[in-house]
């Protein structure tokens, strides 16, 4: 088995029974904030893209690069699809021209033929990626590889059960805006950054210790920040509170804790795996020296990408958009559908919109508990996000349904909060479509010990649709003993509880008398 690094979380896995291209990402993501590090644009993508299988772990834009997939990846490739609750990933890939899909079931191995077997574990809570994240396990000829990328399963038992893993590829670096964007005193931010950095290293090593692979590859980060406004987020070695540590720093720390099996995979590196050996060929003569000169490398990379960043920035401006009016029209119907999230956000969110000089030009309140968007006058808020108006204009222009997978991961904002982190705030901002909102609401409600029932037309049925958790008190139509959920049209036989549209989605139902 050969593993070729294609940058960030990307790789191509070659076996005699077929090749799998994973998460190819080249174009800048999240408002041109994140770029792959090191640069991978020079790779021979025409050749890499002629793969038998394509695996996109999830829809975060540093894993799902639509433009790159459209241009370079063969549409003959069969997509290995994680078992996600929403069809967004499949829909996006079909729009790009992919037509062949293997729909996997979470934690169930699939034999692809000629001795090549895969298993995908899908994580489906609203906090896993953009509603869904996954890991890919691959076996051929007794060699096993786990591409965990940035998924965070509760444990790795399902993979460990399948036998010794030879290559474990996983995230180790930061991939979020916390704590850098928070408006706290520098000393506090520094302490939080150090704590976050050390926690993410500990978590990575815990995963490594769990799976005990022969070789460990730190992947899926860090990105680099080439816009001058964000340059300070690059870890250039002097700041122990920087969460974006690079591969060499991680390997040094990891080996410093008594391990010796860490392998760096640069874009263009090739690792040949056998039971006993991992022979690696790199595109540079000295990997450590490459990282020693990281700052110069990034400065040159920044110059190359300057026109790209300028062009991106020019595309965000839509001054004719009535931000207040459009936000109100888009968000209030979603807020009306929210019960769990509205009850679990503890106060209004202030959105402070800034001009290019950083001056506030408009202040809006997204009052999630009150299910209302209104202009801010002067009142207590729980969260405050300040960002350029142009970014919100662009989100509204494109109809973005996931502000985490766009604005928040861009780090192009600052934040202040009153009290601790509130997951429901970010779950709300990644659920800005009806389908996502219904799923997130239902998922959280299903975590409650006593999942609710409702009485409808003489039947007591579970309140949330077994498909994507739509609220059946609003979306169900009952005709005799058949319930139709109007969210996607799935049907259920209420006498038997059986789902008539798909296997394994039975409903809890009984007559009400
Ligand atoms: S949520 Fe899809 S059919 Fe009910």
Short mmCIF file of C-alpha atoms and ligand atoms in Angstrom, two decimals:
data_model
loop_
_atom_site.label_atom_id
_atom_site.label_comp_id
_atom_site.label_asym_id
_atom_site.label_seq_id
_atom_site.Cartn_x
_atom_site.Cartn_y
_atom_site.Cartn_z
CA UNK A 1 0.00 0.00 0.00
CA UNK A 2 1.31 3.42 -0.93
CA UNK A 3 0.17 6.65 0.75
CA UNK A 4 0.96 9.85 -1.11
CA UNK A 5 0.61 13.15 0.71
CA UNK A 6 -1.50 15.67 -1.17
CA UNK A 7 -1.52 18.35 1.51
CA UNK A 8 -3.47 19.13 4.69
CA UNK A 9 -5.86 16.18 5.29
CA UNK A 10 -5.48 15.01 1.72
CA UNK A 11 -3.85 11.81 0.53
CA UNK A 12 -4.02 9.27 -2.22
CA UNK A 13 -3.97 5.62 -1.19
CA UNK A 14 -2.78 3.25 -3.91
CA UNK A 15 -3.20 -0.51 -3.77
CA UNK A 16 -3.16 -3.13 -6.53
CA UNK A 17 -6.95 -3.30 -6.12
CA UNK A 18 -7.55 0.40 -6.68
CA UNK A 19 -6.71 3.90 -5.57
CA UNK A 20 -8.59 6.19 -3.18
CA UNK A 21 -8.23 9.97 -3.33
CA UNK A 22 -9.09 11.57 0.00
CA UNK A 23 -10.05 15.18 0.76
CA UNK A 24 -8.14 16.99 -2.00
CA UNK A 25 -8.00 20.67 -0.97
CA UNK A 26 -6.08 23.33 -2.91
CA UNK A 27 -8.13 26.55 -3.17
CA UNK A 28 -8.23 28.92 -0.19
CA UNK A 29 -11.11 28.32 2.19
CA UNK A 30 -13.24 30.34 4.59
CA UNK A 31 -13.08 33.82 3.04
CA UNK A 32 -9.55 33.20 1.75
CA UNK A 33 -8.26 32.82 5.30
CA UNK A 34 -6.95 29.25 5.14
CA UNK A 35 -4.41 28.00 2.61
CA UNK A 36 -2.93 24.50 2.55
CA UNK A 37 0.46 24.33 4.22
CA UNK A 38 2.80 23.50 2.56
CA UNK A 39 1.56 24.70 -0.84
CA UNK A 40 0.19 21.78 -2.85
CA UNK A 41 -0.90 23.58 -6.01
CA UNK A 42 2.14 22.35 -7.98
CA UNK A 43 1.27 18.65 -7.61
CA UNK A 44 0.34 16.68 -10.71
CA UNK A 45 -3.39 16.89 -10.03
CA UNK A 46 -4.35 15.53 -13.44
CA UNK A 47 -2.71 12.23 -12.50
CA UNK A 48 -3.72 12.28 -8.83
CA UNK A 49 -7.32 12.99 -9.85
CA UNK A 50 -7.54 9.84 -11.97
CA UNK A 51 -8.46 7.72 -8.97
CA UNK A 52 -10.81 4.76 -8.71
CA UNK A 53 -12.46 6.01 -5.54
CA UNK A 54 -13.04 9.39 -3.95
CA UNK A 55 -13.53 9.88 -0.23
CA UNK A 56 -14.64 13.26 1.13
CA UNK A 57 -14.65 12.98 4.89
CA UNK A 58 -17.05 15.90 5.40
CA UNK A 59 -18.16 19.21 4.00
CA UNK A 60 -15.77 21.57 5.74
CA UNK A 61 -14.17 23.54 2.95
CA UNK A 62 -10.64 22.47 3.79
CA UNK A 63 -11.84 18.93 2.93
CA UNK A 64 -14.46 19.58 0.26
CA UNK A 65 -12.97 21.86 -2.42
CA UNK A 66 -15.73 22.02 -5.03
CA UNK A 67 -13.70 23.95 -7.58
CA UNK A 68 -10.80 21.54 -7.40
CA UNK A 69 -13.05 18.47 -7.57
CA UNK A 70 -14.79 19.94 -10.59
CA UNK A 71 -11.56 20.59 -12.48
CA UNK A 72 -9.25 17.77 -11.54
CA UNK A 73 -10.99 14.71 -10.18
CA UNK A 74 -12.26 12.07 -12.59
CA UNK A 75 -16.04 11.85 -12.56
CA UNK A 76 -15.58 8.11 -13.17
CA UNK A 77 -14.38 7.81 -9.58
CA UNK A 78 -16.76 6.00 -7.26
CA UNK A 79 -17.53 8.04 -4.18
CA UNK A 80 -17.24 6.30 -0.82
CA UNK A 81 -20.04 8.01 1.03
CA UNK A 82 -20.22 8.28 4.83
CA UNK A 83 -23.53 7.40 6.45
CA UNK A 84 -24.68 10.96 7.09
CA UNK A 85 -28.17 11.94 8.21
CA UNK A 86 -28.50 14.62 5.56
CA UNK A 87 -27.91 14.18 1.85
CA UNK A 88 -25.92 17.41 1.44
CA UNK A 89 -22.59 15.75 0.63
CA UNK A 90 -24.09 13.48 -2.00
CA UNK A 91 -26.10 16.34 -3.51
CA UNK A 92 -23.00 18.55 -3.74
CA UNK A 93 -20.99 15.76 -5.37
CA UNK A 94 -23.74 14.93 -7.84
CA UNK A 95 -23.85 18.60 -8.81
CA UNK A 96 -20.15 18.34 -9.60
CA UNK A 97 -20.79 15.39 -11.93
CA UNK A 98 -20.12 12.33 -9.76
CA UNK A 99 -22.64 9.59 -10.43
CA UNK A 100 -21.27 6.45 -8.80
CA UNK A 101 -21.65 6.09 -5.04
CA UNK A 102 -21.02 3.41 -2.45
CA UNK A 103 -23.33 4.30 0.44
CA UNK A 104 -21.60 2.88 3.46
CA UNK A 105 -23.12 2.14 6.87
CA UNK A 106 -21.25 3.46 9.82
CA UNK A 107 -18.82 0.91 11.28
CA UNK A 108 -19.64 -1.77 8.69
CA UNK A 109 -16.75 -2.95 6.48
CA UNK A 110 -17.41 -2.94 2.73
CA UNK A 111 -15.50 -5.22 0.36
CA UNK A 112 -14.74 -3.23 -2.78
CA UNK A 113 -13.24 -6.20 -4.61
CA UNK A 114 -9.83 -7.80 -5.21
CA UNK A 115 -9.11 -7.78 -1.49
CA UNK A 116 -9.66 -4.07 -0.91
CA UNK A 117 -11.93 -3.44 2.09
CA UNK A 118 -12.96 -0.15 3.62
CA UNK A 119 -14.98 0.96 6.60
CA UNK A 120 -16.23 4.48 7.28
CA UNK A 121 -17.30 5.63 10.69
CA UNK A 122 -19.70 8.55 10.49
CA UNK A 123 -20.17 10.95 13.38
CA UNK A 124 -23.49 12.72 13.16
CA UNK A 125 -24.00 15.13 16.02
CA UNK A 126 -24.55 18.78 15.11
CA UNK A 127 -21.16 19.50 16.65
CA UNK A 128 -19.31 17.03 14.39
CA UNK A 129 -18.06 19.06 11.47
CA UNK A 130 -20.78 20.76 9.46
CA UNK A 131 -23.31 18.22 10.79
CA UNK A 132 -21.18 15.19 10.08
CA UNK A 133 -17.55 14.14 10.17
CA UNK A 134 -16.02 10.77 9.41
CA UNK A 135 -12.96 8.51 9.39
CA UNK A 136 -11.91 6.00 6.74
CA UNK A 137 -10.33 2.62 7.48
CA UNK A 138 -8.71 0.76 4.57
CA UNK A 139 -7.30 -2.78 4.35
CA UNK A 140 -5.50 -4.48 1.53
CA UNK A 141 -3.31 -7.55 1.67
CA UNK A 142 -3.10 -7.47 5.47
CA UNK A 143 -2.03 -3.80 5.61
CA UNK A 144 -4.45 -1.53 7.46
CA UNK A 145 -4.67 2.22 7.44
CA UNK A 146 -6.87 4.53 9.50
CA UNK A 147 -7.44 8.00 8.07
CA UNK A 148 -9.02 9.60 11.12
CA UNK A 149 -8.37 13.10 9.72
CA UNK A 150 -10.11 15.57 12.06
CA UNK A 151 -12.94 13.33 13.30
CA UNK A 152 -13.18 12.96 17.06
CA UNK A 153 -14.91 9.70 17.90
CA UNK A 154 -15.54 8.89 21.55
CA UNK A 155 -13.13 5.97 21.12
CA UNK A 156 -11.46 3.98 18.37
CA UNK A 157 -12.66 0.52 19.42
CA UNK A 158 -14.52 -0.15 16.17
CA UNK A 159 -11.27 0.19 14.23
CA UNK A 160 -9.10 -1.60 16.77
CA UNK A 161 -11.45 -4.61 16.57
CA UNK A 162 -10.52 -5.11 12.91
CA UNK A 163 -6.89 -5.89 13.65
CA UNK A 164 -3.59 -4.14 14.03
CA UNK A 165 -3.44 -0.80 12.21
CA UNK A 166 -0.21 -0.06 10.36
CA UNK A 167 -0.75 3.61 9.52
CA UNK A 168 -2.75 6.02 11.65
CA UNK A 169 -3.26 9.47 10.11
CA UNK A 170 -4.89 12.05 12.35
CA UNK A 171 -5.26 15.69 13.20
CA UNK A 172 -2.96 17.21 15.78
CA UNK A 173 -3.06 20.97 15.19
CA UNK A 174 -5.66 23.66 15.86
CA UNK A 175 -8.57 24.13 13.48
CA UNK A 176 -10.79 26.65 15.18
CA UNK A 177 -11.00 30.33 16.07
CA UNK A 178 -10.72 29.83 19.83
CA UNK A 179 -9.21 31.57 21.69
CA UNK A 180 -7.55 34.01 19.27
CA UNK A 181 -10.62 35.98 18.27
CA UNK A 182 -11.94 36.51 21.79
CA UNK A 183 -11.65 40.04 23.10
CA UNK A 184 -9.97 39.20 26.38
CA UNK A 185 -6.83 40.67 27.93
CA UNK A 186 -3.66 39.42 26.22
CA UNK A 187 -2.56 37.51 29.33
CA UNK A 188 -5.88 35.64 29.50
CA UNK A 189 -5.79 34.84 25.80
CA UNK A 190 -2.26 33.64 26.17
CA UNK A 191 -3.16 31.31 29.04
CA UNK A 192 -6.18 29.97 27.14
CA UNK A 193 -4.06 29.42 24.04
CA UNK A 194 -1.46 27.45 25.98
CA UNK A 195 -4.15 25.32 27.59
CA UNK A 196 -5.84 24.66 24.24
CA UNK A 197 -2.53 23.76 22.61
CA UNK A 198 -1.60 21.32 25.31
CA UNK A 199 -5.10 19.74 25.32
CA UNK A 200 -5.08 19.15 21.59
CA UNK A 201 -1.65 17.50 21.78
CA UNK A 202 -2.78 15.32 24.70
CA UNK A 203 -5.95 14.32 22.86
CA UNK A 204 -3.98 13.37 19.75
CA UNK A 205 -1.57 11.26 21.76
CA UNK A 206 -4.46 9.58 23.56
CA UNK A 207 -5.92 8.54 20.20
CA UNK A 208 -2.49 7.34 19.06
CA UNK A 209 -2.07 5.31 22.26
CA UNK A 210 -5.51 3.78 21.78
CA UNK A 211 -4.87 2.47 18.29
CA UNK A 212 -1.17 1.64 18.72
CA UNK A 213 -0.44 1.78 15.00
CA UNK A 214 2.96 0.92 13.63
CA UNK A 215 3.33 4.43 12.16
CA UNK A 216 1.66 7.70 12.97
CA UNK A 217 1.17 10.51 10.47
CA UNK A 218 0.15 13.94 11.78
CA UNK A 219 -2.15 15.40 9.13
CA UNK A 220 -5.16 17.71 8.67
CA UNK A 221 -3.38 20.89 9.60
CA UNK A 222 -2.22 23.37 10.29
CA UNK A 223 -3.53 25.65 7.56
CA UNK A 224 -1.55 28.80 6.89
CA UNK A 225 -2.87 32.34 6.93
CA UNK A 226 -1.50 34.39 4.04
CA UNK A 227 -3.61 37.52 4.35
CA UNK A 228 -1.60 40.13 6.27
CA UNK A 229 -4.65 40.75 8.51
CA UNK A 230 -4.36 37.15 9.77
CA UNK A 231 -0.59 36.58 9.53
CA UNK A 232 -0.17 36.46 13.30
CA UNK A 233 -2.15 33.18 13.45
CA UNK A 234 0.75 31.31 11.80
CA UNK A 235 2.88 29.50 14.32
CA UNK A 236 6.40 30.64 13.59
CA UNK A 237 7.83 28.91 16.61
CA UNK A 238 8.07 31.66 19.19
CA UNK A 239 4.58 31.61 20.67
CA UNK A 240 3.64 28.77 22.99
CA UNK A 241 0.03 29.95 22.98
CA UNK A 242 -0.35 29.50 19.22
CA UNK A 243 -2.67 26.59 18.55
CA UNK A 244 -1.62 26.03 14.91
CA UNK A 245 1.48 23.98 15.62
CA UNK A 246 3.08 22.38 12.57
CA UNK A 247 3.98 18.78 11.76
CA UNK A 248 7.64 19.07 12.79
CA UNK A 249 6.78 20.66 16.14
CA UNK A 250 4.29 17.90 16.82
CA UNK A 251 6.71 15.14 15.87
CA UNK A 252 9.35 16.67 18.15
CA UNK A 253 6.88 16.79 21.05
CA UNK A 254 5.56 13.31 20.31
CA UNK A 255 9.00 11.77 20.07
CA UNK A 256 9.98 13.74 23.17
CA UNK A 257 7.36 11.69 25.03
CA UNK A 258 9.09 8.45 24.21
CA UNK A 259 7.61 7.51 20.85
CA UNK A 260 9.64 7.03 17.69
CA UNK A 261 7.13 6.14 14.99
CA UNK A 262 5.99 9.58 13.77
CA UNK A 263 6.15 10.23 10.03
CA UNK A 264 5.70 13.58 8.30
CA UNK A 265 3.77 13.53 5.05
CA UNK A 266 4.36 16.61 2.91
CA UNK A 267 2.51 17.25 -0.34
CA UNK A 268 4.43 14.99 -2.71
CA UNK A 269 5.77 12.63 0.00
CA UNK A 270 5.22 8.93 -0.66
CA UNK A 271 5.10 6.29 2.06
CA UNK A 272 5.34 2.61 1.03
CA UNK A 273 3.76 0.50 3.73
CA UNK A 274 4.45 -3.15 4.42
CA UNK A 275 3.89 -5.15 7.62
CA UNK A 276 7.41 -4.39 8.78
CA UNK A 277 8.38 -1.19 7.04
CA UNK A 278 7.34 2.32 6.15
CA UNK A 279 9.75 3.67 3.55
CA UNK A 280 9.19 7.37 2.92
CA UNK A 281 10.38 9.51 0.02
CA UNK A 282 10.00 13.27 0.44
CA UNK A 283 9.93 16.06 -2.16
CA UNK A 284 12.60 17.97 -0.18
CA UNK A 285 16.06 16.75 0.73
CA UNK A 286 15.80 17.75 4.40
CA UNK A 287 12.37 17.95 6.05
CA UNK A 288 13.63 19.59 9.26
CA UNK A 289 15.41 22.23 7.27
CA UNK A 290 12.20 22.91 5.35
CA UNK A 291 10.38 23.63 8.64
CA UNK A 292 13.34 25.65 9.95
CA UNK A 293 12.78 28.04 7.02
CA UNK A 294 9.01 28.16 7.41
CA UNK A 295 8.75 31.94 7.75
CA UNK A 296 10.64 32.61 4.48
CA UNK A 297 8.59 29.92 2.80
CA UNK A 298 5.33 31.51 3.97
CA UNK A 299 6.45 35.00 2.92
CA UNK A 300 7.12 33.78 -0.63
CA UNK A 301 3.83 31.81 -0.63
CA UNK A 302 2.05 34.99 0.50
CA UNK A 303 3.45 36.94 -2.43
CA UNK A 304 2.28 34.27 -4.86
CA UNK A 305 -1.22 34.31 -3.41
CA UNK A 306 -1.62 38.07 -3.00
CA UNK A 307 -3.67 38.48 -6.23
CA UNK A 308 -5.91 35.56 -5.23
CA UNK A 309 -6.67 37.15 -1.86
CA UNK A 310 -7.33 40.57 -3.45
CA UNK A 311 -9.71 39.05 -6.01
CA UNK A 312 -11.57 37.15 -3.28
CA UNK A 313 -11.94 40.26 -1.16
CA UNK A 314 -13.35 42.21 -4.09
CA UNK A 315 -16.04 39.55 -4.54
CA UNK A 316 -17.50 39.91 -1.02
CA UNK A 317 -18.93 43.40 -1.48
CA UNK A 318 -22.69 43.62 -2.13
CA UNK A 319 -23.56 47.08 -0.75
CA UNK A 320 -27.13 47.01 -2.07
CA UNK A 321 -28.03 44.16 0.29
CA UNK A 322 -30.31 45.18 3.15
CA UNK A 323 -28.55 43.10 5.80
CA UNK A 324 -31.11 43.76 8.52
CA UNK A 325 -34.15 43.06 6.32
CA UNK A 326 -32.70 39.91 4.79
CA UNK A 327 -31.46 38.50 8.09
CA UNK A 328 -34.88 39.06 9.60
CA UNK A 329 -36.61 37.33 6.68
CA UNK A 330 -34.19 34.39 6.68
CA UNK A 331 -33.64 33.80 10.37
CA UNK A 332 -36.99 34.43 12.00
CA UNK A 333 -38.77 31.47 10.29
CA UNK A 334 -35.90 29.24 11.43
CA UNK A 335 -36.06 30.65 14.94
CA UNK A 336 -39.78 29.88 14.97
CA UNK A 337 -38.93 26.22 14.32
CA UNK A 338 -36.38 26.11 17.10
CA UNK A 339 -37.29 24.80 20.51
CA UNK A 340 -34.17 23.18 21.96
CA UNK A 341 -31.66 25.70 20.60
CA UNK A 342 -33.84 28.70 21.45
CA UNK A 343 -34.17 27.43 25.01
CA UNK A 344 -30.47 26.68 25.39
CA UNK A 345 -29.03 29.97 24.19
CA UNK A 346 -29.02 32.18 27.23
CA UNK A 347 -29.51 35.61 25.64
CA UNK A 348 -29.39 37.72 22.49
CA UNK A 349 -26.42 37.66 20.13
CA UNK A 350 -25.20 41.07 19.00
CA UNK A 351 -23.86 41.26 15.45
CA UNK A 352 -21.76 44.36 15.12
CA UNK A 353 -21.06 45.19 11.47
CA UNK A 354 -17.93 47.16 10.68
CA UNK A 355 -16.72 49.17 7.71
CA UNK A 356 -13.26 48.68 6.17
CA UNK A 357 -11.71 50.92 8.82
CA UNK A 358 -13.18 48.87 11.65
CA UNK A 359 -15.87 51.43 12.54
CA UNK A 360 -19.27 50.07 13.55
CA UNK A 361 -21.87 50.89 10.89
CA UNK A 362 -24.80 48.72 11.92
CA UNK A 363 -25.65 46.74 15.07
CA UNK A 364 -28.19 43.96 14.93
CA UNK A 365 -29.54 41.61 17.56
CA UNK A 366 -30.24 38.00 16.80
CA UNK A 367 -32.34 37.22 19.83
CA UNK A 368 -32.43 33.43 19.66
CA UNK A 369 -34.45 32.88 22.88
CA UNK A 370 -37.03 35.50 21.78
CA UNK A 371 -36.94 34.13 18.19
CA UNK A 372 -36.47 37.60 16.79
CA UNK A 373 -34.02 39.69 14.76
CA UNK A 374 -34.11 43.39 15.63
CA UNK A 375 -31.93 46.45 15.64
CA UNK A 376 -29.71 46.81 18.67
CA UNK A 377 -30.46 49.80 20.85
CA UNK A 378 -28.85 49.28 24.21
CA UNK A 379 -29.44 46.10 26.10
CA UNK A 380 -27.65 43.21 27.75
CA UNK A 381 -26.28 40.60 25.34
CA UNK A 382 -24.73 37.18 25.90
CA UNK A 383 -22.54 37.06 22.80
CA UNK A 384 -21.12 39.77 20.60
CA UNK A 385 -19.61 39.10 17.19
CA UNK A 386 -17.92 41.97 15.33
CA UNK A 387 -17.11 41.51 11.69
CA UNK A 388 -16.98 43.43 8.44
CA UNK A 389 -20.36 44.14 6.92
CA UNK A 390 -19.08 42.90 3.55
CA UNK A 391 -18.67 39.38 4.94
CA UNK A 392 -22.28 39.24 6.11
CA UNK A 393 -23.38 40.75 2.79
CA UNK A 394 -21.58 37.88 1.05
CA UNK A 395 -23.09 35.22 3.32
CA UNK A 396 -26.54 36.57 2.54
CA UNK A 397 -25.77 36.90 -1.16
CA UNK A 398 -24.73 33.25 -1.40
CA UNK A 399 -27.50 32.01 0.93
CA UNK A 400 -24.91 30.37 3.19
CA UNK A 401 -26.58 27.87 5.57
CA UNK A 402 -23.50 27.30 7.73
CA UNK A 403 -21.76 30.33 9.20
CA UNK A 404 -19.32 28.10 11.06
CA UNK A 405 -18.10 26.64 7.76
CA UNK A 406 -17.59 30.16 6.40
CA UNK A 407 -17.46 33.14 8.74
CA UNK A 408 -16.35 31.60 12.02
CA UNK A 409 -13.61 29.39 10.59
CA UNK A 410 -12.34 32.39 8.64
CA UNK A 411 -11.28 33.94 11.96
CA UNK A 412 -12.23 37.27 10.38
CA UNK A 413 -14.22 38.40 13.39
CA UNK A 414 -13.82 39.15 17.04
CA UNK A 415 -16.03 37.82 19.80
CA UNK A 416 -17.00 38.60 23.32
CA UNK A 417 -19.20 36.53 25.55
CA UNK A 418 -20.81 36.87 28.90
CA UNK A 419 -20.37 33.51 30.64
CA UNK A 420 -19.04 30.19 29.37
CA UNK A 421 -18.98 28.79 25.83
CA UNK A 422 -22.45 27.94 24.62
CA UNK A 423 -22.56 25.13 22.07
CA UNK A 424 -26.14 25.99 21.12
CA UNK A 425 -25.05 29.38 19.74
CA UNK A 426 -22.73 27.78 17.20
CA UNK A 427 -25.14 24.91 16.51
CA UNK A 428 -27.68 27.57 15.59
CA UNK A 429 -25.30 29.36 13.22
CA UNK A 430 -24.45 26.11 11.43
CA UNK A 431 -28.14 25.21 11.00
CA UNK A 432 -29.41 28.07 8.86
CA UNK A 433 -31.57 25.98 6.58
CA UNK A 434 -34.81 24.25 7.35
CA UNK A 435 -33.35 20.77 6.91
CA UNK A 436 -30.36 21.46 9.13
CA UNK A 437 -32.44 23.22 11.80
CA UNK A 438 -34.88 20.33 11.99
CA UNK A 439 -32.04 17.83 12.21
CA UNK A 440 -30.14 19.74 14.90
CA UNK A 441 -33.27 20.29 16.97
CA UNK A 442 -34.25 16.64 16.71
CA UNK A 443 -30.77 15.40 17.47
CA UNK A 444 -30.52 17.39 20.66
CA UNK A 445 -34.02 16.47 21.74
CA UNK A 446 -33.29 12.79 21.13
CA UNK A 447 -30.38 13.02 23.52
CA UNK A 448 -32.85 13.79 26.29
CA UNK A 449 -33.67 10.69 28.34
CA UNK A 450 -37.43 10.83 27.65
CA UNK A 451 -37.89 11.46 23.93
CA UNK A 452 -41.23 13.14 23.51
CA UNK A 453 -44.44 11.73 21.97
CA UNK A 454 -47.27 13.67 20.37
CA UNK A 455 -50.90 12.71 19.75
CA UNK A 456 -51.98 13.05 16.14
CA UNK A 457 -55.28 11.90 14.66
CA UNK A 458 -55.82 9.14 17.20
CA UNK A 459 -52.18 8.00 17.28
CA UNK A 460 -49.45 8.59 19.83
CA UNK A 461 -46.20 8.88 17.85
CA UNK A 462 -42.70 9.96 18.59
CA UNK A 463 -42.41 13.68 18.05
CA UNK A 464 -39.31 13.61 15.86
CA UNK A 465 -39.22 11.93 12.45
CA UNK A 466 -36.91 8.88 12.42
CA UNK A 467 -35.36 10.19 9.20
CA UNK A 468 -33.97 13.65 9.89
CA UNK A 469 -35.86 14.50 13.03
CA UNK A 470 -38.43 16.88 11.62
CA UNK A 471 -41.05 17.85 14.17
CA UNK A 472 -43.96 15.54 13.32
CA UNK A 473 -46.45 17.72 15.14
CA UNK A 474 -45.86 20.12 12.23
CA UNK A 475 -44.76 17.92 9.34
CA UNK A 476 -46.88 14.75 9.67
CA UNK A 477 -49.96 13.96 7.62
CA UNK A 478 -51.82 10.81 8.68
CA UNK A 479 -54.01 8.87 6.28
CA UNK A 480 -55.46 5.77 7.92
CA UNK A 481 -52.50 3.96 9.41
CA UNK A 482 -49.87 5.64 7.21
CA UNK A 483 -47.99 8.66 8.42
CA UNK A 484 -46.22 10.79 5.82
CA UNK A 485 -43.57 13.21 6.99
CA UNK A 486 -43.73 16.14 4.64
CA UNK A 487 -40.15 17.17 5.20
CA UNK A 488 -38.89 14.61 2.65
CA UNK A 489 -41.99 12.51 2.08
CA UNK A 490 -40.96 9.41 4.05
CA UNK A 491 -43.82 7.15 5.10
CA UNK A 492 -44.41 4.95 8.12
CA UNK A 493 -46.90 2.19 8.89
CA UNK A 494 -48.23 3.15 12.31
CA UNK A 495 -49.65 -0.32 13.05
CA UNK A 496 -46.25 -1.98 12.83
CA UNK A 497 -43.99 1.07 13.25
CA UNK A 498 -42.20 0.07 10.07
CA UNK A 499 -40.70 2.70 7.80
CA UNK A 500 -42.12 2.18 4.31
CA UNK A 501 -39.45 4.29 2.60
CA UNK A 502 -36.20 2.98 4.02
CA UNK A 503 -34.93 0.20 6.25
CA UNK A 504 -33.96 0.81 9.86
CA UNK A 505 -35.99 3.92 10.50
CA UNK A 506 -38.92 2.50 12.43
CA UNK A 507 -41.22 4.81 14.30
CA UNK A 508 -42.62 4.48 17.84
CA UNK A 509 -46.40 4.61 17.52
CA UNK A 510 -49.58 3.31 19.17
CA UNK A 511 -53.28 4.04 19.15
CA UNK A 512 -54.13 6.81 21.58
CA UNK A 513 -57.01 4.90 23.22
S1 LIG B 1 -37.26 14.39 8.19
FE1 LIG B 1 -37.09 13.51 6.25
S2 LIG B 1 -38.97 12.50 5.98
FE2 LIG B 1 -39.08 13.29 7.98
#
